[in-house]
Tab-separated table of C-alpha atoms in Angstrom:
chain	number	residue	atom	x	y	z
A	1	UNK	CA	-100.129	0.210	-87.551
A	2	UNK	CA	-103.345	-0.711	-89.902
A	3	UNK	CA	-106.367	-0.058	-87.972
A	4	UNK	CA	-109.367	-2.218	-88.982
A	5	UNK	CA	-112.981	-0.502	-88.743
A	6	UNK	CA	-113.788	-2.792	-85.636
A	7	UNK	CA	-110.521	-1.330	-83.895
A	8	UNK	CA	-111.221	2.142	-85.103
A	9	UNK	CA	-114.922	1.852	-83.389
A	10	UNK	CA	-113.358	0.618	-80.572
A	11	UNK	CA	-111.150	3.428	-80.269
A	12	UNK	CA	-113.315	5.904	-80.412
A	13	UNK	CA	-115.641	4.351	-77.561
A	14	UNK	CA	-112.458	4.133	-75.698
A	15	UNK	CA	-111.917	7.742	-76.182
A	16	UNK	CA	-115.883	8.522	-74.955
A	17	UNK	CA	-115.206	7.067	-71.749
A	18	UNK	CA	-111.640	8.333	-71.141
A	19	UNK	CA	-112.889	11.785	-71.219
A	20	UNK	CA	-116.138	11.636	-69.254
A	21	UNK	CA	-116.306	13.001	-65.671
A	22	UNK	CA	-117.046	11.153	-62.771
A	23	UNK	CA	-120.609	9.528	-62.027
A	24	UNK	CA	-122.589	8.839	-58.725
A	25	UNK	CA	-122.040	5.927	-56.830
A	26	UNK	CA	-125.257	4.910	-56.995
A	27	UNK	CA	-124.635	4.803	-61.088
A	28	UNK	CA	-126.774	2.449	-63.517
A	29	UNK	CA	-124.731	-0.338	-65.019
A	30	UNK	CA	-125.309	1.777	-68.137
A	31	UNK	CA	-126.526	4.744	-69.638
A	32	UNK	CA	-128.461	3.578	-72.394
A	33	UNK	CA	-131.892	2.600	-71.684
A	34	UNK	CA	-132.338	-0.029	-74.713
A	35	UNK	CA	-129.633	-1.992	-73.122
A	36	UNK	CA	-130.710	-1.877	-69.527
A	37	UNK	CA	-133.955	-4.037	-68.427
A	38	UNK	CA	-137.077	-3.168	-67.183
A	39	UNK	CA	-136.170	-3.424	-63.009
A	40	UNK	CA	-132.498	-1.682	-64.060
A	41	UNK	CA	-134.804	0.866	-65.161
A	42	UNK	CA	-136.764	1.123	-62.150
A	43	UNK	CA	-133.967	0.887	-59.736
A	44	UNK	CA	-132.451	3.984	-61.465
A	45	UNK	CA	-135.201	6.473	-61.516
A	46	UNK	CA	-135.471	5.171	-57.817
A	47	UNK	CA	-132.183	6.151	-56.913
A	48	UNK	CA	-132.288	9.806	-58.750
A	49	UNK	CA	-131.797	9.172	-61.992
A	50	UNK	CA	-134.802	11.817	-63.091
A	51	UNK	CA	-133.544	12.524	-66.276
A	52	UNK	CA	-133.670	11.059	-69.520
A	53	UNK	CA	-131.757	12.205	-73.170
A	54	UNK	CA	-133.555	12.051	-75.681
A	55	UNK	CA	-130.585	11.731	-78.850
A	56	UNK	CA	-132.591	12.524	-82.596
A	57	UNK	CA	-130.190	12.073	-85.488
A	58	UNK	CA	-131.636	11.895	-89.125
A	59	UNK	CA	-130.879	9.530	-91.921
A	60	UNK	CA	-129.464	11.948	-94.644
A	61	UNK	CA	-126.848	12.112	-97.462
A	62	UNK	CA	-123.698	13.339	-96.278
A	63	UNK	CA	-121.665	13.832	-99.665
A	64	UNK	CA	-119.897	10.961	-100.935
A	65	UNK	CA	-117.656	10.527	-98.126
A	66	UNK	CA	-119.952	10.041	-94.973
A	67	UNK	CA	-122.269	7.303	-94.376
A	68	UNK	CA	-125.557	8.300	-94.241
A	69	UNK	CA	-126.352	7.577	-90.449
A	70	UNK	CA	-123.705	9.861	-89.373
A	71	UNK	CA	-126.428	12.201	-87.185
A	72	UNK	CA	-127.433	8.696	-85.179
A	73	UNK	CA	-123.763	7.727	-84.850
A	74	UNK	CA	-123.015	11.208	-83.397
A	75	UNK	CA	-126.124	11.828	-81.703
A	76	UNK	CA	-126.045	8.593	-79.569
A	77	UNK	CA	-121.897	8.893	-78.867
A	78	UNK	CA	-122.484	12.331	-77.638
A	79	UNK	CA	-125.681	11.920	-75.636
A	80	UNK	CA	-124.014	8.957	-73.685
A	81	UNK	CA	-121.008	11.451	-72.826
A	82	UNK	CA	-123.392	14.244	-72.004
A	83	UNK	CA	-125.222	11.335	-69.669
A	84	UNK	CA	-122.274	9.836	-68.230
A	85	UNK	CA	-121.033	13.345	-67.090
A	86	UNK	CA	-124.370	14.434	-65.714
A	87	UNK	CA	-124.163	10.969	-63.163
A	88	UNK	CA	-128.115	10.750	-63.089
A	89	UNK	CA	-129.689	10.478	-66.756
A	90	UNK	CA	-130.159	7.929	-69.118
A	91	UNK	CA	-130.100	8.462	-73.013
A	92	UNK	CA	-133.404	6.833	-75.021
A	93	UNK	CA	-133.149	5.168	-78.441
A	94	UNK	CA	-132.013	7.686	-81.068
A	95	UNK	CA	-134.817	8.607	-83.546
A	96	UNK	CA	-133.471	8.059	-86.804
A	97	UNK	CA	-136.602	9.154	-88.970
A	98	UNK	CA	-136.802	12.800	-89.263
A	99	UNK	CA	-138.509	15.520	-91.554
A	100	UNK	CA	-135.276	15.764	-94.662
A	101	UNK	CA	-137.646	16.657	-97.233
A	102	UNK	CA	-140.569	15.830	-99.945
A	103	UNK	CA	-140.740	12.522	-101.432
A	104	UNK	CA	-142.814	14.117	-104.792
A	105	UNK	CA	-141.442	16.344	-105.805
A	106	UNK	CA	-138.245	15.178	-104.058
A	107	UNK	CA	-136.650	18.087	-102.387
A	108	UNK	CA	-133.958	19.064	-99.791
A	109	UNK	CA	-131.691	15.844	-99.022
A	110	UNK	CA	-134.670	14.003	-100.464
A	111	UNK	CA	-132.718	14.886	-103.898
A	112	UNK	CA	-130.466	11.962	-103.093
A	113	UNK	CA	-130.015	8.499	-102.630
A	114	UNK	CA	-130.002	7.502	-98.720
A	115	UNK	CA	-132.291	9.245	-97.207
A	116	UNK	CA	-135.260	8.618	-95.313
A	117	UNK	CA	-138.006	11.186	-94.673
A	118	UNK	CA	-141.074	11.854	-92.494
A	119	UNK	CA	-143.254	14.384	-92.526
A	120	UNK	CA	-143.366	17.240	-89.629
A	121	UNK	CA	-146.958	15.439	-88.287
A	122	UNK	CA	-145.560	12.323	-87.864
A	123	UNK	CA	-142.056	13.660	-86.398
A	124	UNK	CA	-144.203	15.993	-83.500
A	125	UNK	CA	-146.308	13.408	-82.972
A	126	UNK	CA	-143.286	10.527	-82.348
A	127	UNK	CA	-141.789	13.403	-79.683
A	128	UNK	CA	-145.123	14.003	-77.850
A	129	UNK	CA	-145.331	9.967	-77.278
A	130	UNK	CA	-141.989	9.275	-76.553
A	131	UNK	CA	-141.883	12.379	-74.008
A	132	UNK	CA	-145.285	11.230	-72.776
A	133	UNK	CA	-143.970	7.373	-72.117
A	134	UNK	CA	-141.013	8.839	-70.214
A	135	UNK	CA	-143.221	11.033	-67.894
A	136	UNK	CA	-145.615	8.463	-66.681
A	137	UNK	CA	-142.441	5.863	-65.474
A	138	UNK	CA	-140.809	8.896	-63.481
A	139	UNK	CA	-138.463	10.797	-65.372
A	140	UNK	CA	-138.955	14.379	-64.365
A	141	UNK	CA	-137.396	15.960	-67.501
A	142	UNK	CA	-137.335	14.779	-70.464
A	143	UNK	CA	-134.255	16.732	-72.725
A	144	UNK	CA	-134.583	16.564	-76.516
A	145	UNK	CA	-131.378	17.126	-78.319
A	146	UNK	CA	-130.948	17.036	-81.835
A	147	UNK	CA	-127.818	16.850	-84.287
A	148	UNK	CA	-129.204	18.082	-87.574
A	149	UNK	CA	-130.479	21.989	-87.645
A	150	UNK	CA	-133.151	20.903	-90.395
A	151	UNK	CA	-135.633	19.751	-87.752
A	152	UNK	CA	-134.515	22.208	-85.040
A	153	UNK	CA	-137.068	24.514	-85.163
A	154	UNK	CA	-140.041	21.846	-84.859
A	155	UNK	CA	-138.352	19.842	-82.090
A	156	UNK	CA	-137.649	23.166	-80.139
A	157	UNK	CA	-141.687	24.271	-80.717
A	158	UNK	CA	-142.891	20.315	-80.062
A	159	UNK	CA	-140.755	20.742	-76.525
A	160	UNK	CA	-142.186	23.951	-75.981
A	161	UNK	CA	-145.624	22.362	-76.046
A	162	UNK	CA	-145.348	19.276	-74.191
A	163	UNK	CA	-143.735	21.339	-71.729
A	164	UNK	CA	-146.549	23.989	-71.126
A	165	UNK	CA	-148.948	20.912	-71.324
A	166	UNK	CA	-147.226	19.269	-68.583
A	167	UNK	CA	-147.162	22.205	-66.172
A	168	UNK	CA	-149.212	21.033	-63.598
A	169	UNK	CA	-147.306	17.461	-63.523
A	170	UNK	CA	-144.088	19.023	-62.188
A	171	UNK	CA	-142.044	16.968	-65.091
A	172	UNK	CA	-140.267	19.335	-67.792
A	173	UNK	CA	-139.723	18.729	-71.362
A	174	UNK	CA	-136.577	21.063	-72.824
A	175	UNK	CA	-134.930	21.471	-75.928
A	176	UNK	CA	-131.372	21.500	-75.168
A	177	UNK	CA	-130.574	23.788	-77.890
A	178	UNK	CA	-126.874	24.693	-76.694
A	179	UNK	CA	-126.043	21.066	-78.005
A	180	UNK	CA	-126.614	22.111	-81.580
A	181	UNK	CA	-125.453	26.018	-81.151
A	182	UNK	CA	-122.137	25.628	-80.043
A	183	UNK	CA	-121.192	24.528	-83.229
A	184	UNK	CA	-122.067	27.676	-85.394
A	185	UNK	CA	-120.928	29.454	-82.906
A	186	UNK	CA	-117.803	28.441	-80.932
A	187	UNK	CA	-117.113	25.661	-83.011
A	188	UNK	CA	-116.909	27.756	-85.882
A	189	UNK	CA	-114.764	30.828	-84.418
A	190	UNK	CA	-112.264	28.257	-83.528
A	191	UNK	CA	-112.156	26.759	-86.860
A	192	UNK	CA	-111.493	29.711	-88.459
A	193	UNK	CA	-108.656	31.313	-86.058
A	194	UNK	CA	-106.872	28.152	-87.123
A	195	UNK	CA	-106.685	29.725	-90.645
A	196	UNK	CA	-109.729	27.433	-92.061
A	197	UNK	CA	-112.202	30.059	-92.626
A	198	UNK	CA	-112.385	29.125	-96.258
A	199	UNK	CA	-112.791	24.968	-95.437
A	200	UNK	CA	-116.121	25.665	-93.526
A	201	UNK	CA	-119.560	25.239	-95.204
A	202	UNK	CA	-122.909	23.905	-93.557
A	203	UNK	CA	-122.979	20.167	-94.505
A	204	UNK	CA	-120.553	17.535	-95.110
A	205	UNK	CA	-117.754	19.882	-95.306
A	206	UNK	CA	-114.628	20.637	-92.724
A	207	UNK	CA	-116.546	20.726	-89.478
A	208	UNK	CA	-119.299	18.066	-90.049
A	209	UNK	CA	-116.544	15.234	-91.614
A	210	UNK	CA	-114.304	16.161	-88.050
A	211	UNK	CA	-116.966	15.927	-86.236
A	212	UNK	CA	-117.663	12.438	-87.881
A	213	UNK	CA	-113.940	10.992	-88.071
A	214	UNK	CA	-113.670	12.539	-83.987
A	215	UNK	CA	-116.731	10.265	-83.158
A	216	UNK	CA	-116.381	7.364	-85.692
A	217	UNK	CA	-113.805	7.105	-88.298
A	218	UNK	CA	-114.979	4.300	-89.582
A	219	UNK	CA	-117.688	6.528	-90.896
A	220	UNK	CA	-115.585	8.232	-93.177
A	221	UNK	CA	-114.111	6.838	-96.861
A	222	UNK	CA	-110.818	8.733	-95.507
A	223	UNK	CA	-108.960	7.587	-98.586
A	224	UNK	CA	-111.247	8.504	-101.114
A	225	UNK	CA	-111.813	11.796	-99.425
A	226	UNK	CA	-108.089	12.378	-99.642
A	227	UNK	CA	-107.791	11.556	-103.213
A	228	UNK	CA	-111.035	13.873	-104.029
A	229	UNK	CA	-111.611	17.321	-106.019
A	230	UNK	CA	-112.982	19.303	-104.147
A	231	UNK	CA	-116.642	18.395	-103.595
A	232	UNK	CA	-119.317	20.728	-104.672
A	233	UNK	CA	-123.129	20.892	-104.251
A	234	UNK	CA	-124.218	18.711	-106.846
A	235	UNK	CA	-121.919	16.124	-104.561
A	236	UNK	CA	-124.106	16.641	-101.754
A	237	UNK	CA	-121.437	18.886	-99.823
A	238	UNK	CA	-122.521	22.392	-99.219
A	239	UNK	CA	-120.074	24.692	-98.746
A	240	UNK	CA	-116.453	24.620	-97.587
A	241	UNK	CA	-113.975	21.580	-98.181
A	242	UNK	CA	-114.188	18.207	-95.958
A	243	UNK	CA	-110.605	17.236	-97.836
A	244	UNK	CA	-108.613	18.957	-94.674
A	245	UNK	CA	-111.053	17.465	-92.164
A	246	UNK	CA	-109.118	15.337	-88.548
A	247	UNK	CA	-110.437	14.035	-86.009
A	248	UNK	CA	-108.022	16.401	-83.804
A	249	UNK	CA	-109.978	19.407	-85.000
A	250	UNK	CA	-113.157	17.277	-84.240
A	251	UNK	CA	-112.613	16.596	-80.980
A	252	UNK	CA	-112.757	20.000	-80.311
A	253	UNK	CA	-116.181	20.135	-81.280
A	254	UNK	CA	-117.402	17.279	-79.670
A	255	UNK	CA	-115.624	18.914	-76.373
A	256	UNK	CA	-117.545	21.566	-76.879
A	257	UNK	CA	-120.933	20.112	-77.553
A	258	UNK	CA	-120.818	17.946	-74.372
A	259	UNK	CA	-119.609	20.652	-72.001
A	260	UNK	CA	-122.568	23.051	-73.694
A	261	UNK	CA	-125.454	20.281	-72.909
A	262	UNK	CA	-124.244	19.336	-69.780
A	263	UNK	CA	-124.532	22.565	-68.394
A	264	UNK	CA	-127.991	23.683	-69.858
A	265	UNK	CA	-129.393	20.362	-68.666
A	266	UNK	CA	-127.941	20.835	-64.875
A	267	UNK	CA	-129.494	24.426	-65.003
A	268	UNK	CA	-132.842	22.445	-66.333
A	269	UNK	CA	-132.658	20.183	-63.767
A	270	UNK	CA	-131.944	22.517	-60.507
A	271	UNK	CA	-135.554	24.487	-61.667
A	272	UNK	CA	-136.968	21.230	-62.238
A	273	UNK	CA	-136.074	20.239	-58.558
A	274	UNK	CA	-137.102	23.042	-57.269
A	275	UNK	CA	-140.749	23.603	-58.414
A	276	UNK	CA	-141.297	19.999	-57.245
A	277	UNK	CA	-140.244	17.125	-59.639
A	278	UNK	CA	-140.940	13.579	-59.256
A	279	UNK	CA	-144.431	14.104	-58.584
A	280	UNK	CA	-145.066	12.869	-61.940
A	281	UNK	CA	-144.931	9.312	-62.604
A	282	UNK	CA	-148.405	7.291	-62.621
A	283	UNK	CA	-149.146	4.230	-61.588
């Protein structure tokens, strides 16, 4: 059967909510707070929904055979499973603007067509008033998770700091770096005991186009990929070989990367409870 992109999309949203746990019965209509309104909002922190995902993706090249939102596309699937699962958080707008390198000279993925760069000032600064926003209307932690390791190390410190800055306001800011992790680390191992050692790079390869097609096929120029030489670095893919990439072997990442958040956020949360959240929304 010839699946159309709109049926492949649906597909895979079909998949993200045939494999997420239960919820509370008190649930949102939704998880995604850009398509709930203001009072839906209200009603929800209200009835225990303290915590809110905040999903940052990147605009990058991906090789020639991933479209370059694939970190927003992933970030926001995934953070509305890890939401869903957790029953009482709701996932924020994805940032799509990240740092991805210098515009002059042009470096890092700034090298190629399709990507979009800020600098580290303004990226800090857009997680210190997005965090800030969420604190004031009663969120009590506020969980940063991030799909692209090039900006992992400032959103971690950036958390860090709102965090310590906050500690007298009994919210919490975390970086939920388990998210991101997992896939170096289990991901990987699993990868290669299924005899793909050689097929795994760092970007656009093996594990980043499963990853993709698991989430979003429609993402992927499948045939061209299949009809490719093997992609090197001047392509944009570094490392490893996409070409025996399925969203099978995907899944098991995104399995992965779900389980992993959920349960560093529900540790989060229990200390958050416990040294007095919800004492930190203003008027």
């Amino acid at each position: 059967m010839f699946l159309t992109p709109g049926s492949m999309r649906a597909a895979a949203a079909a998949l993200t909510l045939a494999t997420v746990g239960p919820v509370a019965a008190n649930a949102a209509p939704q998880v995604e707070f850009q398509r709930l309104t203001w009072t839906e909002i209200q009603s929800a922190i209200h009835s225990g929904y303290d915590t809110i995902i905040v999903p940052i993706g990147g605009t990058e090249q991906s090789g020639p055979y991933i479209a370059v939102g694939k970190h927003n596309v992933r970030a926001q699937a995934l953070a509305d499973q890890i939401a869903r699962n957790l029953g009482n958080a709701l996932v924020a707008p994805v940032i799509a603007y990240v740092p991805e390198g210098g515009t002059s000279p042009r470096t890092s993925h700034m090298r190629f067509p399709g990507t979009i760069s800020v600098t580290p000032a303004v990226f800090s600064g857009l997680l210190h008033s997005a965090a800030e926003s969420f604190r004031v209307q009663g969120f009590s932690l506020i969980a940063f998770i991030g799909d692209h390791g090039g900006y992992r190390a400032e959103m971690c410190k950036v958390a860090a700091e709102i965090d310590h800055s906050w500690s007298h306001t009994g919210a919490r800011a975390a970086c939920i770096d388990d998210y991101y992790t997992v896939i170096s680390g289990a991901y990987d191992q699993a990868l290669r005991s299924r005899g793909l050692a050689t097929d795994v790079g760092t970007h656009a390869e093996l594990s980043d186009t499963s990853l993709m097609l698991a989430v979003d096929p429609s993402m992927v120029r499948t045939d061209a990929l299949r009809a490719a030489p093997k992609p090197t670095t001047a392509d944009g893919v570094y490392g490893g070989d996409p070409r025996p990439s399925t969203a099978e072997l995907g899944r098991t990442g995104v399995e992965m990367q779900v389980k992993a958040a959920v349960a560093e956020i529900r540790t989060l949360q229990e200390t958050t409870r416990s040294s007095g959240g919800h004492s930190n929304r203003q008027p």
